[in-house]
Coordinates of C-alpha atoms (C1' of nucleotides) in Angstrom, one line a residue:
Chain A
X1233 CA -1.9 -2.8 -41.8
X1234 CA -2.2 -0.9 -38.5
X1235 CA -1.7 2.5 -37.6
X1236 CA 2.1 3.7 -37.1
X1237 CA 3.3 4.2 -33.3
X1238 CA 5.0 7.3 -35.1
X1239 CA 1.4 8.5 -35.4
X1240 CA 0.0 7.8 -31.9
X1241 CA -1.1 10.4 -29.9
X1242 CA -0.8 8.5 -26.5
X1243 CA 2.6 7.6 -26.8
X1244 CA 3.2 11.3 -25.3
X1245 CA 2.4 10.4 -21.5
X1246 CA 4.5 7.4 -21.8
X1247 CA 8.0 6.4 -21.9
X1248 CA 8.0 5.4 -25.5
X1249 CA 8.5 9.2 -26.7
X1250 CA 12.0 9.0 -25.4
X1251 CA 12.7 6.7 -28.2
X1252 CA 14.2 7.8 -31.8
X1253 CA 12.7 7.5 -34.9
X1254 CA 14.4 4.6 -35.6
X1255 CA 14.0 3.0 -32.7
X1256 CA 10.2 3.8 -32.8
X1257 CA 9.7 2.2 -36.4
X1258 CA 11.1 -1.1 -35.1
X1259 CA 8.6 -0.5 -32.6
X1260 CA 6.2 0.0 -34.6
X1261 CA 6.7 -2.5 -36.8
X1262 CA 6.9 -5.4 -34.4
X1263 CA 4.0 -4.4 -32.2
X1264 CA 0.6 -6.1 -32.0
X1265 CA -2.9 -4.4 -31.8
X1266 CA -5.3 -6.0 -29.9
X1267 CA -8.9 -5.9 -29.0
X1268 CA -10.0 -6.7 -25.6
X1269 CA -13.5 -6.7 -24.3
X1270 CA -14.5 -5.7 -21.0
X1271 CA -13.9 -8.3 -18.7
X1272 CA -11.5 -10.1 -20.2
X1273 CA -7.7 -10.1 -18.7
X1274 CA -5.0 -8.9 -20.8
X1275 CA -2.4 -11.1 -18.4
X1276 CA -2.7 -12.8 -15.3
X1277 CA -0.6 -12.5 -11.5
X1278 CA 2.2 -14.9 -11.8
X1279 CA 2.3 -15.2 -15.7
X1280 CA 5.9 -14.3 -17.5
X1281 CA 4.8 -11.8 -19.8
X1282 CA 6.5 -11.8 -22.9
X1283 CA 6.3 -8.1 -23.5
X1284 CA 4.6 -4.9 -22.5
X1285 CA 0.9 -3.0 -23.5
X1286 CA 0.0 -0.1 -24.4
X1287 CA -2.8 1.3 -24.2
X1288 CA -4.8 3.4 -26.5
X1289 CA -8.5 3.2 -25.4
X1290 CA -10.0 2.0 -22.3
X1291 CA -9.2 1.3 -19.2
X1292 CA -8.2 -2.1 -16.9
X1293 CA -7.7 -2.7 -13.4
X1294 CA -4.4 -3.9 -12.0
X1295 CA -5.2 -6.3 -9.2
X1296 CA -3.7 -9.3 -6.9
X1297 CA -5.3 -11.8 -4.9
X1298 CA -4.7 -11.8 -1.2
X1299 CA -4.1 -15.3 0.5
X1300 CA -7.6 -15.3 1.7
X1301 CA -8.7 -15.1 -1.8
X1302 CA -10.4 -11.6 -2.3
X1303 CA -9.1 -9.0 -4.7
X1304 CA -7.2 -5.9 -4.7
X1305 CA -7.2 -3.4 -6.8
X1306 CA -3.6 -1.8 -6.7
X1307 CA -3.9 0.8 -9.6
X1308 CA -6.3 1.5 -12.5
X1309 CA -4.5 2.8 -15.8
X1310 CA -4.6 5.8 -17.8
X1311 CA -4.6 6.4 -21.5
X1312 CA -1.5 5.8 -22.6
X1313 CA -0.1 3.7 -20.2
X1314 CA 2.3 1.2 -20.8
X1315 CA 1.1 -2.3 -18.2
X1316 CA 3.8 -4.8 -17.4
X1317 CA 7.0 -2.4 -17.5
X1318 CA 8.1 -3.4 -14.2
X1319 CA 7.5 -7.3 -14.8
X1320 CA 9.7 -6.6 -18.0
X1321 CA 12.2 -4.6 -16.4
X1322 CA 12.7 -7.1 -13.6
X1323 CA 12.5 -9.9 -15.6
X1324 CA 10.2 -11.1 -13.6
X1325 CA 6.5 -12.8 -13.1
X1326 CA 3.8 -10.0 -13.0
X1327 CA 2.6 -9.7 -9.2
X1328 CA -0.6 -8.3 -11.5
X1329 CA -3.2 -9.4 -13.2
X1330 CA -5.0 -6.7 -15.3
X1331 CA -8.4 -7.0 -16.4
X1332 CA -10.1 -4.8 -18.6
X1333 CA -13.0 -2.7 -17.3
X1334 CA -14.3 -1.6 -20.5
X1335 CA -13.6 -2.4 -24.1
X1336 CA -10.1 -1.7 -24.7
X1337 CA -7.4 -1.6 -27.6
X1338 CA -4.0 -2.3 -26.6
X1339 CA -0.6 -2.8 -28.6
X1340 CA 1.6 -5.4 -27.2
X1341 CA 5.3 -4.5 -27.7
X1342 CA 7.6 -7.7 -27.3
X1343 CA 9.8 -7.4 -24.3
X1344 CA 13.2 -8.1 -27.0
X1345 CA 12.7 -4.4 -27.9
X1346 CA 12.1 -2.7 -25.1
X1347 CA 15.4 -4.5 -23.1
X1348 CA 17.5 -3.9 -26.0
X1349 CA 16.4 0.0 -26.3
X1350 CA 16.8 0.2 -22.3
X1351 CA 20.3 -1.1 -22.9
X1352 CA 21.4 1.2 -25.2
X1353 CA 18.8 4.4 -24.7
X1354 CA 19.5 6.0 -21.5
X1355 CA 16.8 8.5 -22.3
X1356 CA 14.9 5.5 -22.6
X1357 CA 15.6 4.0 -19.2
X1358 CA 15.5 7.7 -17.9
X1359 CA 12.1 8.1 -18.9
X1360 CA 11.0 4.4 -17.8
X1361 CA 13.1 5.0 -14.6
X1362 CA 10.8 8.0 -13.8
X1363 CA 7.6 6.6 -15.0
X1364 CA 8.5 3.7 -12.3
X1365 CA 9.3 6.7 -9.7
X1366 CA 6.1 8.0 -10.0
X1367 CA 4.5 4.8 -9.8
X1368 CA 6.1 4.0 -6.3
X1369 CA 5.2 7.2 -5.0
X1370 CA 1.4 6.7 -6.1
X1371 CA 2.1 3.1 -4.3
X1372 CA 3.3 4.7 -0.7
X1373 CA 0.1 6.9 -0.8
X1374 CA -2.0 3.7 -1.1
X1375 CA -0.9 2.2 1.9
X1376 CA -0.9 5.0 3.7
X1377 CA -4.4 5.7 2.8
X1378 CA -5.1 2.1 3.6
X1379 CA -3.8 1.9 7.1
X1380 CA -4.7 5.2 8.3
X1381 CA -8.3 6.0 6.6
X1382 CA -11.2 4.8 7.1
X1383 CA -13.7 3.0 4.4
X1384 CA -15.9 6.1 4.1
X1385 CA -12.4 8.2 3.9
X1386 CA -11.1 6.0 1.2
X1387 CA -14.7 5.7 -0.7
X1388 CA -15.2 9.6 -0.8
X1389 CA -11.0 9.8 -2.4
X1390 CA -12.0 7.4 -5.1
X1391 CA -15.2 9.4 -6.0
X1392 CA -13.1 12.4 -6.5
X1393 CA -10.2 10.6 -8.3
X1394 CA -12.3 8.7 -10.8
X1395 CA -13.9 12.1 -11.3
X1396 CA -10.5 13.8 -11.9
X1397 CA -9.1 11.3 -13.6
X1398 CA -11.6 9.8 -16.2
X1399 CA -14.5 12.7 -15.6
X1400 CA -18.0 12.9 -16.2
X1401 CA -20.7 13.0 -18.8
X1402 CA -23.1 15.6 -19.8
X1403 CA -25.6 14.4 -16.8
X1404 CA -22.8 14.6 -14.3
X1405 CA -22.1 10.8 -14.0
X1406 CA -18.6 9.3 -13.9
X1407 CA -17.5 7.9 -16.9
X1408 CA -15.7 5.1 -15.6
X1409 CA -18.6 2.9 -14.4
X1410 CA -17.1 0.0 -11.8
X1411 CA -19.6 -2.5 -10.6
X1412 CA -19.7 -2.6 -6.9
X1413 CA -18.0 -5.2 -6.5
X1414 CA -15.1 -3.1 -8.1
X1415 CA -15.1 -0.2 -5.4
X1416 CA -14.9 -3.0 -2.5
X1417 CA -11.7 -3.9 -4.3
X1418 CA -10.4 -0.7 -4.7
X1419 CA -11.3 0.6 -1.3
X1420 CA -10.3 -2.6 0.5
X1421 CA -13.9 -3.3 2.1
X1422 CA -16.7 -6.5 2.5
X1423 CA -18.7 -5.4 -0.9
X1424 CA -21.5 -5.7 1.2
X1425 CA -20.3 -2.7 3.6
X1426 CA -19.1 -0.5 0.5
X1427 CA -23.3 -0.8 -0.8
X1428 CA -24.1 0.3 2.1
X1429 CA -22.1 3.3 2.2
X1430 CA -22.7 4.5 -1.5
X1431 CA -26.8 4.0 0.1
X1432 CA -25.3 6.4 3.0
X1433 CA -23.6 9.1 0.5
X1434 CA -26.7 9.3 -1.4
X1435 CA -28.6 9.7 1.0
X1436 CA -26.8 12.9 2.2
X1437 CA -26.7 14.1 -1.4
X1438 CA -22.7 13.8 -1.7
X1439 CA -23.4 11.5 -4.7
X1440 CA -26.1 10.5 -7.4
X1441 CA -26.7 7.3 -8.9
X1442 CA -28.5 5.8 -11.8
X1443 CA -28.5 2.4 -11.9
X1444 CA -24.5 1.3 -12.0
X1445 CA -23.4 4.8 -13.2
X1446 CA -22.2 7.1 -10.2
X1447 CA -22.5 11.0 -9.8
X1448 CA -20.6 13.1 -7.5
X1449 CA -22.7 15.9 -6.4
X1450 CA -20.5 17.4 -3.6
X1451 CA -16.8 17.0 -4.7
X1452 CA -15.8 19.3 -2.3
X1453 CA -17.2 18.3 1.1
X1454 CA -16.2 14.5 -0.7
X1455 CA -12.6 15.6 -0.4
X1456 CA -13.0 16.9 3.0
X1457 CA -14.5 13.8 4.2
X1458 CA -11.5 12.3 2.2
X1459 CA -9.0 14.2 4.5
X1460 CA -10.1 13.6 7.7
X1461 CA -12.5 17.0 8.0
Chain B
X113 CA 40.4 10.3 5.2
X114 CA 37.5 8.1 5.2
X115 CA 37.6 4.5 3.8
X116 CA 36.8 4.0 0.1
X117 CA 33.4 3.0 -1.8
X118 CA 35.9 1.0 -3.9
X119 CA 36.3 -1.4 -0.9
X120 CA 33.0 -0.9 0.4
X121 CA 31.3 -4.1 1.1
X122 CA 27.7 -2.8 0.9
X123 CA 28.0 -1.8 -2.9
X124 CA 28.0 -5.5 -3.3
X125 CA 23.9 -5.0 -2.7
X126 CA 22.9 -1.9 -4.5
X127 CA 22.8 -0.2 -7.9
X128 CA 26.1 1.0 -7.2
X129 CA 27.9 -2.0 -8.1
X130 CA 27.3 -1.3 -11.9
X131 CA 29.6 1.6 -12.0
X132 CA 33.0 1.4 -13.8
X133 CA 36.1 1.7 -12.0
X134 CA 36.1 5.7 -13.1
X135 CA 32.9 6.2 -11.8
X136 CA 33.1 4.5 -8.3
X137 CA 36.2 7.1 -7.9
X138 CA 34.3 10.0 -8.8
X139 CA 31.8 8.9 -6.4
X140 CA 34.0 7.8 -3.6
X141 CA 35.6 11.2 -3.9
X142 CA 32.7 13.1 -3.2
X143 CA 30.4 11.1 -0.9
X144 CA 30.4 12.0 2.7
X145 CA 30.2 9.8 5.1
X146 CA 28.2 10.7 8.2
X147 CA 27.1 9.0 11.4
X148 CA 23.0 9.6 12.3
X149 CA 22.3 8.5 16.1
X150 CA 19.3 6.8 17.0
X151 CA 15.7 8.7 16.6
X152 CA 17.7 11.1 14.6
X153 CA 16.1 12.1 11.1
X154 CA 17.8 11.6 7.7
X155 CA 15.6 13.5 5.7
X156 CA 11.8 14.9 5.7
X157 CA 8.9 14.4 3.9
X158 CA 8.3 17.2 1.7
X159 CA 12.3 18.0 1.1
X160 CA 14.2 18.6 -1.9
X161 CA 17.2 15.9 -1.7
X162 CA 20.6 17.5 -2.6
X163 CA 21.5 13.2 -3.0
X164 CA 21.2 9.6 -1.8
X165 CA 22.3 7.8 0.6
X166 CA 24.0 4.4 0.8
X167 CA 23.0 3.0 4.1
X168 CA 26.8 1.1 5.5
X169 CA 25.6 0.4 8.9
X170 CA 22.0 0.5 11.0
X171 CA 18.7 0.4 9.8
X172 CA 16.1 3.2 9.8
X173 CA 12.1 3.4 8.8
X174 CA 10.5 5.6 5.8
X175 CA 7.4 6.6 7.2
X176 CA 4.7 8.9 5.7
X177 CA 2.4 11.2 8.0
X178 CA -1.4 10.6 7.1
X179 CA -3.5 13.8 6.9
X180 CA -4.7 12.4 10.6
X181 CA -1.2 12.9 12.0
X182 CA -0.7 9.5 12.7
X183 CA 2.9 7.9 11.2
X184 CA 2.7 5.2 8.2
X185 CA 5.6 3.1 8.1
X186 CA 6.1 1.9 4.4
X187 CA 9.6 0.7 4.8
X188 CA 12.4 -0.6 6.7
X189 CA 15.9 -0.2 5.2
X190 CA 18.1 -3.0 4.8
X191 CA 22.3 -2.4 4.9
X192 CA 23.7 -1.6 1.7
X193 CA 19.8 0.0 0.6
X194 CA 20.3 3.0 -1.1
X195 CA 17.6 6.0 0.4
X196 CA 16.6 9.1 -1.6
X197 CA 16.5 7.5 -5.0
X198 CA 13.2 7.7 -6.5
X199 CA 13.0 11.5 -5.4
X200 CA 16.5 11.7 -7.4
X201 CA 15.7 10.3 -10.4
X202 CA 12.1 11.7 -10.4
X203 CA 13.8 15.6 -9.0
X204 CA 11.1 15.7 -6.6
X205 CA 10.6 16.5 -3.0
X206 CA 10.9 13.0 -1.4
X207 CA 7.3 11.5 -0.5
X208 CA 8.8 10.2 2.6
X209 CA 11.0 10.8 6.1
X210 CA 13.8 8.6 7.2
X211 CA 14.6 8.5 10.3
X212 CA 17.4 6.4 12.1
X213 CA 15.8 3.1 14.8
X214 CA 19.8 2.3 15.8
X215 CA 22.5 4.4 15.4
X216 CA 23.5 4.6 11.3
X217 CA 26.5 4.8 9.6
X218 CA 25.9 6.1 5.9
X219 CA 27.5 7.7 3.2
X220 CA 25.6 11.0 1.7
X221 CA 26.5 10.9 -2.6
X222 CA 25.5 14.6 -4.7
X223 CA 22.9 14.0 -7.0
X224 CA 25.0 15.2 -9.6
X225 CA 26.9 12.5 -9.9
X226 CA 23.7 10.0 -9.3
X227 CA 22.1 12.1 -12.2
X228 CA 24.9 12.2 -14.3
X229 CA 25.9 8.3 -14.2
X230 CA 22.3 7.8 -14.9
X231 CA 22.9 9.8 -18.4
X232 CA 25.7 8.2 -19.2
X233 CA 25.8 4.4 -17.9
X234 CA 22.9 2.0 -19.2
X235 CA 24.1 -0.2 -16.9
X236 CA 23.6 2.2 -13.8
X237 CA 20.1 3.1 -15.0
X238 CA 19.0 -0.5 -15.4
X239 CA 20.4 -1.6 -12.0
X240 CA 18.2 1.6 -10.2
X241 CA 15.4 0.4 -12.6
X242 CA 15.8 -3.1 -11.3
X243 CA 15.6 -1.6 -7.4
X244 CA 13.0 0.7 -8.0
X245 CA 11.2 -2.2 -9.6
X246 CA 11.8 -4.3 -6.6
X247 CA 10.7 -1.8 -4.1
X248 CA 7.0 -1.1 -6.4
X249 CA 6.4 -5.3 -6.1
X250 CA 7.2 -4.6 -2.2
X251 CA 4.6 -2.1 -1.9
X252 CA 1.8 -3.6 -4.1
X253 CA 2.2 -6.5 -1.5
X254 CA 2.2 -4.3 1.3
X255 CA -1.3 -2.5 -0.1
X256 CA -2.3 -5.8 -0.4
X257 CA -1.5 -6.8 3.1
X258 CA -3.2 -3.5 4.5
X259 CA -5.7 -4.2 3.2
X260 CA -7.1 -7.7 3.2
X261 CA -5.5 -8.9 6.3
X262 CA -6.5 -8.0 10.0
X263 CA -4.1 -6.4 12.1
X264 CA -3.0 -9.9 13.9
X265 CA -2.2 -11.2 10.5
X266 CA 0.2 -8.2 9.8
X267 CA 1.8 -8.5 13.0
X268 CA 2.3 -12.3 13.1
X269 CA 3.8 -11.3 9.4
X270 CA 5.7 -8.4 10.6
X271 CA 7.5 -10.6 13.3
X272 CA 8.4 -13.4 10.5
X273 CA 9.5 -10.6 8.2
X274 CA 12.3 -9.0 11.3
X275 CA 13.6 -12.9 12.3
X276 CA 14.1 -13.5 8.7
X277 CA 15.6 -9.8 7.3
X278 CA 17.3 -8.8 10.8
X279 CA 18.1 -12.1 12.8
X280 CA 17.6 -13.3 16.1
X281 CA 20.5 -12.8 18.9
X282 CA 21.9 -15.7 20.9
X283 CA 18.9 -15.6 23.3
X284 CA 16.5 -15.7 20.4
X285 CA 15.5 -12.2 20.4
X286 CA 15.0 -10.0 17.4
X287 CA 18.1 -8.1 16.8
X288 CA 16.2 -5.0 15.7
X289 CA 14.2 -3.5 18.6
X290 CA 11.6 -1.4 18.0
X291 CA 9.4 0.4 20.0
X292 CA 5.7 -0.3 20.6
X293 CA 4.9 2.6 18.7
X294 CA 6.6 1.4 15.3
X295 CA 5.2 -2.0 15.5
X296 CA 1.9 0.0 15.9
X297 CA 2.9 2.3 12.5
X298 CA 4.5 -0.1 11.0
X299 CA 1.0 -2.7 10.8
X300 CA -0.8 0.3 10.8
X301 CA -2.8 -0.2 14.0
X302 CA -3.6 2.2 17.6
X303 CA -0.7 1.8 19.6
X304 CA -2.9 0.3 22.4
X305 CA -4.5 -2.7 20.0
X306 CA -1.2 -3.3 19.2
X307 CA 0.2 -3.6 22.7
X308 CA -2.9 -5.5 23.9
X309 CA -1.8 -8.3 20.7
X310 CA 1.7 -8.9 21.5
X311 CA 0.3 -9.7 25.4
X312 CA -1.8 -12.1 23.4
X313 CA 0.7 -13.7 21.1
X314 CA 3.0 -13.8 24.4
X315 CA 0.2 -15.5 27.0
X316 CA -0.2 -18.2 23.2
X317 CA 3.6 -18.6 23.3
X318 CA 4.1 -17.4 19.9
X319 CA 6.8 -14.9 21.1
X320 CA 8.3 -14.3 24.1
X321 CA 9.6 -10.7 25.4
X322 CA 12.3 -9.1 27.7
X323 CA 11.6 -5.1 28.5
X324 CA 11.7 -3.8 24.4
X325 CA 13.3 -6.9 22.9
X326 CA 11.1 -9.3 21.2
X327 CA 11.3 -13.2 20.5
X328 CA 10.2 -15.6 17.8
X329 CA 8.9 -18.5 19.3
X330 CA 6.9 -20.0 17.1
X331 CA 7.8 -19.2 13.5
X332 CA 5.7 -21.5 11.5
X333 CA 2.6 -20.7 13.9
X334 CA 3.1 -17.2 13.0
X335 CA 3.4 -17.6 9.4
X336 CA 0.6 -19.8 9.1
X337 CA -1.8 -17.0 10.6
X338 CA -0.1 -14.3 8.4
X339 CA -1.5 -16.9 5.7
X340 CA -5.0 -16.8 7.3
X341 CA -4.6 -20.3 8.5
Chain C
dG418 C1' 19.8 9.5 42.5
dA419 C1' 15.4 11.9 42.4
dA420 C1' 12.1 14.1 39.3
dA421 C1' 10.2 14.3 34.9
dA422 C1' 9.1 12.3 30.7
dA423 C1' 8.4 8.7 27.8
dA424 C1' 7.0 4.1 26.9
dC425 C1' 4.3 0.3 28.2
dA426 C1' 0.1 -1.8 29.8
dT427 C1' -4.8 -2.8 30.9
dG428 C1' -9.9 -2.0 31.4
dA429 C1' -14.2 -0.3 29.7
dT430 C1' -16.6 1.2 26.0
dA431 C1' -17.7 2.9 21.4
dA432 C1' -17.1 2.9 16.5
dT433 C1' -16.1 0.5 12.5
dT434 C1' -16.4 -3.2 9.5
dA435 C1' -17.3 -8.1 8.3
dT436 C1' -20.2 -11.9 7.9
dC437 C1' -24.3 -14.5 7.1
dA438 C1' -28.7 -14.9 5.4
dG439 C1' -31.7 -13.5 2.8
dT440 C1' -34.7 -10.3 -1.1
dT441 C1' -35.0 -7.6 -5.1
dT442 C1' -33.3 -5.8 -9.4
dT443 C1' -30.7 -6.0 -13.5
dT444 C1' -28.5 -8.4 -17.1
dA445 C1' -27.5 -11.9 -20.4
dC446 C1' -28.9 -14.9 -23.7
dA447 C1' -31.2 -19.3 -25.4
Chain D
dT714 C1' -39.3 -12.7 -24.7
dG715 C1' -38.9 -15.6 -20.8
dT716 C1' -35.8 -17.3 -17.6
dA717 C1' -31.6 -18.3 -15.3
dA718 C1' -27.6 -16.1 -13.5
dA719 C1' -25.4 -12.2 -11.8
dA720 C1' -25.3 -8.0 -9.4
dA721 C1' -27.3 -4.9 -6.1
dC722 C1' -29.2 -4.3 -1.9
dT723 C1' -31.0 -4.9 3.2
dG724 C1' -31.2 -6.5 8.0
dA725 C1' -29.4 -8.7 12.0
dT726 C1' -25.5 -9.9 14.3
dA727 C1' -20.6 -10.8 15.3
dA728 C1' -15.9 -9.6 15.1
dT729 C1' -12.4 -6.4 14.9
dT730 C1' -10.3 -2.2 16.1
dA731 C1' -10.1 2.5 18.0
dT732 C1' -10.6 5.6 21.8
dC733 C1' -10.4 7.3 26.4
dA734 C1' -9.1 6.9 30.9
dT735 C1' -5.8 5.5 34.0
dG736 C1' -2.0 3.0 36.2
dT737 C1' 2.7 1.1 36.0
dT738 C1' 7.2 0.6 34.5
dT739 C1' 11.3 2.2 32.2
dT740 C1' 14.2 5.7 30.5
dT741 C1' 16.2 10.2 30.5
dT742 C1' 17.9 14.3 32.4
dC743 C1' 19.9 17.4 35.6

DNA sequence: GAAAAAACATGATAATTATCAGTTTTTACA
DNA sequence: TGTAAAAACTGATAATTATCATGTTTTTTC
């Protein structure tokens, strides 16, 4: 048997602490541990999920395919995060796919339970309903950052971001290590023209590197070049 | 006395439509309705919203200033779209300005009674949950968009997207006229590479124009270079 | 109805970014 | 542990888009 969701620490930063105790062991009881390894794709863009993760280590990329066939990365998730709310809520396809970036452990949560707690939890839906809020938000910021910044704007933000949001290790590196590929896809850039400018950043001492891994040296005059300065 | 949301058409297309007969009074007793000429602003970026409003008549853009001062435009509004609600149910400043492109007819609703139908009415919590869902599938598209596509592509899109949302007029012009400068912040281009491409598409015969007012010609052409074809 | 302001338009040029064609380095694994 | 595949990188060049400068048309205002 598997650890309780009663028990789980990173049900805090997600919706699911809205729910009561016994809503939480049906929960609990129903959901589905998994192991994914880096990689691999917990669901794919156009699939009808069946239910929602949550996840409690590692992190995955949420990206779509643009009709000319390249990736985007829309979002990268947090600890904690529950993937594929929207889809559920919509009762919809995913417009997703998420891969995982690094070995991860998810529970899956069959969508039954979480539609029949949003219909009759309105702390539930509350809490979802805000999670979703904050989500759009986040959303709007990307496209303005897209249309209005330039690559080497939108580069230096996601230095500083994956800094603040995953950190670093002892030897100042990022923790989340994307392939270069990756960054293209997050920054919305020819992979070939993102190389170049991590060469370019290096080279002025705003960043280390070490192989893959990625240090940021300068955060601060990163986030000025991030604003426009 | 001003007409009633009971009879009000537009409910038909928002969340509001999952209120009970009780609540659609309470709500129709304390809107106000209000009339916003053209270029006028409904709300600001950075503003606390005292409530939403229900959009009965005109159309107006949610735009986003980028820390370079230049305008994003992340969204049109369609009649019956209901404005202000994520920064409701999140209690937040809104992320975004509204501002009126034809003269608006819409009705302003307290957030008390938003916030208290949401605490009460699963029904009314799902149906925002359903928008709010909508609107984040919009915007992962539109991230998308911004960023894989050129700026012909987004325009060619842009021009499918008005014919199909707004209609044409009996001449076969678009009946929602915007100005040079929107099309420019809503495909997130300089005003001037934006003028120069509608001379382009016009000299191809794609669209034809007549002072502001802007015709689909060739609707499949256009859509088949939004697709990269 | 004239003056002022705003919007539209075009040319020349510069900056940014993508593409193509490779080489080198790293990684995976038989 | 050697080798094939994948990822990282570099150079040359082309395409896209922004910027600046300036002229024209349209709209607004008094």
């Amino acid at each position: 048997m598997e650890s309780k969701c009663e028990n789980c620490i990173v049900r805090q930063f997600n919706s699911l602490r809205a729910l009561s105790k016994e809503e939480l062991k049906k929960v609990s009881d129903s959901k589905i541990s998994k192991k994914i390894k880096k990689g691999d794709s917990l669901f794919v863009e156009g699939q009808k999920l069946d239910g929602v993760y949550c996840v409690r280590d590692g992190v995955s990329k949420l990206s779509k395919l643009s009709s000319n066939g390249k990736e985007q990365i829309v979002k990268l998730t947090n600890k904690g995060e529950v993937m594929g709310q929207r889809s559920v809520v919509a009762e919809d396809f995913t417009n997703l796919s998420a891969t995982a970036i690094n070995d991860m452990e998810v529970c899956f949560i069959p969508k039954e339970i979480i539609s029949n707690t949003l219909n009759t939890n309105p702390n539930f839906s509350l809490e979802v309903l805000r999670h979703m809020a904050h989500d759009l938000k986040e959303a709007d910021d990307v496209i303005v950052n897209m249309s209005q910044k330039t690559v080497k704007q939108r580069l230096a933000e996601a230095f500083v971001y994956l800094k603040k949001n995953y950190g670093e290790d002892e030897d100042g590196f990022l923790v989340l290590t994307l392939s270069r590929d990756d960054y293209a896809n997050i920054v919305g850039a020819a992979t070939e023209s993102l190389i170049r400018m991590i060469s370019e950043f290096k080279k002025k001492g705003l960043i280390k590197t070490s192989g893959k891994k990625i240090g940021v040296v300068e955060e601060q005059t990163l986030q000025e070049m991030a604003d426009g300065f």
